[in-house]
mmCIF file with all atom_site columns, C-alpha atoms in Angstrom:
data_model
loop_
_atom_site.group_PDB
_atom_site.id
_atom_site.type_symbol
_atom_site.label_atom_id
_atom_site.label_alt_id
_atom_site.label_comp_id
_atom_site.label_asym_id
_atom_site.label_entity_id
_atom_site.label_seq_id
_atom_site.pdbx_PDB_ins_code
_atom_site.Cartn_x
_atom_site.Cartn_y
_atom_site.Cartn_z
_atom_site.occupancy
_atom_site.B_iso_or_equiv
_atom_site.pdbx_formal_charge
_atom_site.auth_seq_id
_atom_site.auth_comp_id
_atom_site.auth_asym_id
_atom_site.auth_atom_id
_atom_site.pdbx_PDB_model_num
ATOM 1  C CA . UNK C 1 1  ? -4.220 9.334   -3.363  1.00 0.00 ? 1  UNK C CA 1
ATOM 2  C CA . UNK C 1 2  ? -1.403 11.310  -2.218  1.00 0.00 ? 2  UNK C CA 1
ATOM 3  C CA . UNK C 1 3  ? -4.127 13.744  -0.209  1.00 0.00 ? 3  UNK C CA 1
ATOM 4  C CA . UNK C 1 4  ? -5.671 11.177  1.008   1.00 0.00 ? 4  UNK C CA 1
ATOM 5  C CA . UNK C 1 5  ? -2.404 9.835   2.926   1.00 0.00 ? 5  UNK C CA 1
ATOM 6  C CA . UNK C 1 6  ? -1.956 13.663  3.934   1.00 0.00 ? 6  UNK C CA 1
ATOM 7  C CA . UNK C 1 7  ? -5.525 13.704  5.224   1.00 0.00 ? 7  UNK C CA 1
ATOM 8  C CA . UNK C 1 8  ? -5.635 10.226  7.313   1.00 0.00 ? 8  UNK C CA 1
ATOM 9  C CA . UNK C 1 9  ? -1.485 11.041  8.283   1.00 0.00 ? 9  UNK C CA 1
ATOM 10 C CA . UNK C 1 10 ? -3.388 14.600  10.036  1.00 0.00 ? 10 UNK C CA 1
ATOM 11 C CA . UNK C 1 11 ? -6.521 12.523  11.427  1.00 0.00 ? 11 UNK C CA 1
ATOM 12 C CA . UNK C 1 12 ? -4.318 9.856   12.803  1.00 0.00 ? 12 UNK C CA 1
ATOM 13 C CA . UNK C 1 13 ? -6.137 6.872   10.976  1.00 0.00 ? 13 UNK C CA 1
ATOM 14 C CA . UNK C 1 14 ? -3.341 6.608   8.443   1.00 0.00 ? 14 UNK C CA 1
ATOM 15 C CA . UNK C 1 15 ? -1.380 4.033   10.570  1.00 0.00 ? 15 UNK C CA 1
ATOM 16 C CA . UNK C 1 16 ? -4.027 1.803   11.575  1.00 0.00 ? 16 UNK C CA 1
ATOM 17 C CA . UNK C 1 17 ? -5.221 1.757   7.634   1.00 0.00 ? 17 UNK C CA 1
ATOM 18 C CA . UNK C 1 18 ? -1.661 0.581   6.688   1.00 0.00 ? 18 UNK C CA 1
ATOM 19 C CA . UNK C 1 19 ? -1.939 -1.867  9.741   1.00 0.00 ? 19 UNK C CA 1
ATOM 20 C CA . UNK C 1 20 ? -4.888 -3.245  8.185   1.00 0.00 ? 20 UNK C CA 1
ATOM 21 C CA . UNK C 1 21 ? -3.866 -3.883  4.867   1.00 0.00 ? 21 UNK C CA 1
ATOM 22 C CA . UNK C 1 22 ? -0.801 -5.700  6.036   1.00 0.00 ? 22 UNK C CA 1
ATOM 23 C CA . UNK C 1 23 ? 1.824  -2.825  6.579   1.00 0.00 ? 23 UNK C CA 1
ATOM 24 C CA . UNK C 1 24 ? 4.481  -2.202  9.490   1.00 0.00 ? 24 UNK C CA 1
ATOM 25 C CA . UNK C 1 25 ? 5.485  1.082   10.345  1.00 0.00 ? 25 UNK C CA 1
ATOM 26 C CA . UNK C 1 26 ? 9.222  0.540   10.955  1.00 0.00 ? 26 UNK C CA 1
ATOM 27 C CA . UNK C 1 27 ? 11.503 4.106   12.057  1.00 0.00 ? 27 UNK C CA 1
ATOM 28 C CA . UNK C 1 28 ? 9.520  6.264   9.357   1.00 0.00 ? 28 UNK C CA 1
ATOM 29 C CA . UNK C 1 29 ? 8.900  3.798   6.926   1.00 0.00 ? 29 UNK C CA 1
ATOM 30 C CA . UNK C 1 30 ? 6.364  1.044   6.464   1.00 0.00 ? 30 UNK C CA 1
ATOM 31 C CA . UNK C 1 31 ? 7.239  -1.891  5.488   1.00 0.00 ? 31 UNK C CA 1
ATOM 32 C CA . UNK C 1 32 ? 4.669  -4.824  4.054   1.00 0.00 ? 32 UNK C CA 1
ATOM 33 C CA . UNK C 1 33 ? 4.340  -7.748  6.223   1.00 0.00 ? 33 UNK C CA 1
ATOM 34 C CA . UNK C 1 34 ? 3.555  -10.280 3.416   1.00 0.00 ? 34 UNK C CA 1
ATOM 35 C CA . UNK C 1 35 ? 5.598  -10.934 0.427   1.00 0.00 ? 35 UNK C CA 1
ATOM 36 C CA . UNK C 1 36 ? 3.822  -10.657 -2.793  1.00 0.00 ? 36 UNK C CA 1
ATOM 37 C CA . UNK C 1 37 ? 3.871  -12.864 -5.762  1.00 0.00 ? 37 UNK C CA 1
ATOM 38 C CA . UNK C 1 38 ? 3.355  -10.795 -9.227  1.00 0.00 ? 38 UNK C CA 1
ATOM 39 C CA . UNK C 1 39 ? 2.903  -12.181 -12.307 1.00 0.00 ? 39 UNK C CA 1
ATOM 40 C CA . UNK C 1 40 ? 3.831  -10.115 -15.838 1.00 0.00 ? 40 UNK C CA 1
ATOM 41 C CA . UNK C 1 41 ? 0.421  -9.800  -17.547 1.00 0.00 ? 41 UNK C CA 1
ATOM 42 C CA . UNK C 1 42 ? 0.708  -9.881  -21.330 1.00 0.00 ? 42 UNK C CA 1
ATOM 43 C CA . UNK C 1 43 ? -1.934 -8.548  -24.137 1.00 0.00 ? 43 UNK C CA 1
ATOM 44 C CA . UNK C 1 44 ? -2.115 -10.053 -27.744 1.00 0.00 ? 44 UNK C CA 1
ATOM 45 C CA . UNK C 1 45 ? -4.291 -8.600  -30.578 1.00 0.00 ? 45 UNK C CA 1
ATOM 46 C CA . UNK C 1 46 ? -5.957 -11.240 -32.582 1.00 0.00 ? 46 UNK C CA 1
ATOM 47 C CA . UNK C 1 47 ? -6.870 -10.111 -36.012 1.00 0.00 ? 47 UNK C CA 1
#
């Protein structure tokens, strides 16, 4: 994934993919526009 960030970064698509999927670019970071909700996910073995 990393490469592919390197790749788009060099093509100059790399913002406007971030953009897309709800990212800022802020100074030299980007920062998400939404604030997600995660849940803890939990597995059980039944015998």
């Amino acid at each position: 994934m990393e490469i592919q960030f390197e790749e788009m970064a060099e093509l100059g698509t790399l913002e406007d993919c971030l953009a897309e999927c709800g990212y800022e670019k802020r100074t030299d970071i980007f920062v998400p526009l939404y604030k997600k909700i995660v849940s803890e996910q939990y597995s059980l073995r039944i015998a």
